[in-house]
Each structure stands twice: as structure tokens, then as C-alpha cells.
Short mmCIF file of C-alpha atoms in Angstrom, two decimals:
data_model
loop_
_atom_site.label_atom_id
_atom_site.label_comp_id
_atom_site.label_asym_id
_atom_site.label_seq_id
_atom_site.Cartn_x
_atom_site.Cartn_y
_atom_site.Cartn_z
CA UNK A 1 0.00 0.00 0.00
CA UNK A 2 2.84 2.39 0.85
CA UNK A 3 4.52 1.61 -2.45
CA UNK A 4 1.37 2.51 -4.38
CA UNK A 5 1.05 5.73 -2.40
CA UNK A 6 4.65 6.66 -3.17
CA UNK A 7 4.09 5.92 -6.87
CA UNK A 8 0.99 8.11 -6.86
CA UNK A 9 2.91 10.92 -5.14
CA UNK A 10 5.68 10.70 -7.72
CA UNK A 11 3.21 10.74 -10.61
CA UNK A 12 1.38 13.71 -9.12
CA UNK A 13 4.69 15.57 -8.66
CA UNK A 14 5.60 14.83 -12.30
CA UNK A 15 2.26 16.17 -13.47
CA UNK A 16 2.78 19.38 -11.49
CA UNK A 17 6.28 19.82 -12.91
CA UNK A 18 5.15 19.21 -16.50
CA UNK A 19 5.23 22.58 -18.24
CA UNK A 20 4.90 21.43 -21.85
CA UNK A 21 1.60 23.23 -22.40
CA UNK A 22 2.66 26.35 -20.54
CA UNK A 23 4.33 27.91 -23.58
CA UNK A 24 1.30 27.41 -25.80
CA UNK A 25 -0.97 28.86 -23.13
CA UNK A 26 1.23 31.94 -22.82
CA UNK A 27 1.18 32.48 -26.59
CA UNK A 28 -2.60 32.14 -26.67
CA UNK A 29 -2.96 34.67 -23.85
CA UNK A 30 -0.63 37.10 -25.64
CA UNK A 31 -2.66 36.78 -28.84
CA UNK A 32 -5.88 37.39 -26.92
CA UNK A 33 -4.42 40.50 -25.28
CA UNK A 34 -3.12 41.85 -28.60
CA UNK A 35 -6.48 41.25 -30.29
CA UNK A 36 -8.25 42.97 -27.41
CA UNK A 37 -5.97 46.00 -27.66
CA UNK A 38 -6.43 46.11 -31.43
CA UNK A 39 -10.20 45.96 -31.17
CA UNK A 40 -10.27 48.64 -28.47
CA UNK A 41 -7.74 51.08 -29.96
CA UNK A 42 -8.03 50.03 -33.63
CA UNK A 43 -10.15 52.92 -34.88
CA UNK A 44 -7.92 55.48 -33.14
CA UNK A 45 -4.74 53.92 -34.51
CA UNK A 46 -6.24 53.73 -37.99
CA UNK A 47 -7.19 57.41 -37.84
CA UNK A 48 -3.74 58.47 -36.64
CA UNK A 49 -1.99 56.45 -39.35
CA UNK A 50 -4.36 57.82 -41.99
CA UNK A 51 -3.67 61.40 -40.86
CA UNK A 52 0.09 60.86 -40.93
CA UNK A 53 -0.07 59.26 -44.37
CA UNK A 54 -2.04 62.30 -45.58
CA UNK A 55 0.66 64.59 -44.17
CA UNK A 56 3.40 62.56 -45.86
CA UNK A 57 1.49 62.60 -49.15
CA UNK A 58 1.05 66.38 -48.97
CA UNK A 59 4.74 66.91 -48.21
CA UNK A 60 5.74 64.56 -51.01
CA UNK A 61 3.50 66.38 -53.49
CA UNK A 62 4.95 69.71 -52.35
CA UNK A 63 8.44 68.31 -52.84
CA UNK A 64 7.76 67.01 -56.35
CA UNK A 65 5.99 70.21 -57.48
CA UNK A 66 8.97 72.45 -56.65
#
């Protein structure tokens, strides 16, 4: 009976030490966080990039017209 208990303790300790799925879980959580940030700030970021691209386009047109 003691031998079986020791085997069960060892198996349980091995299961707790097993970190093979930890990396995948971390990547999934990072993706979820990034998608959440993108969905929350996406319209603002899109507007800022669009404004800057308009500024660059105007400066480029001014440069080529001179």
C-alpha cells in the first residue's frame, strides 16, 4: 500500500512539474491580449496612421511640385 502511495505521489509531482503546455498557453494569452488591444484602440490607430499618411502625401506632393 505504501509503495502505491509513493508511486501516486511521484506521478502527481511529475504532473505538477510538467510545463509542456505552458508555452502554448502563454502564446494564446498574448494573442488574446493583442487582439483585445487592437479591437479597443483600432479605430484610433487607424485614424492616426491615416492622418500621418495624408501629411506625408502632402509633403511629397509639395516636394515634387517644386
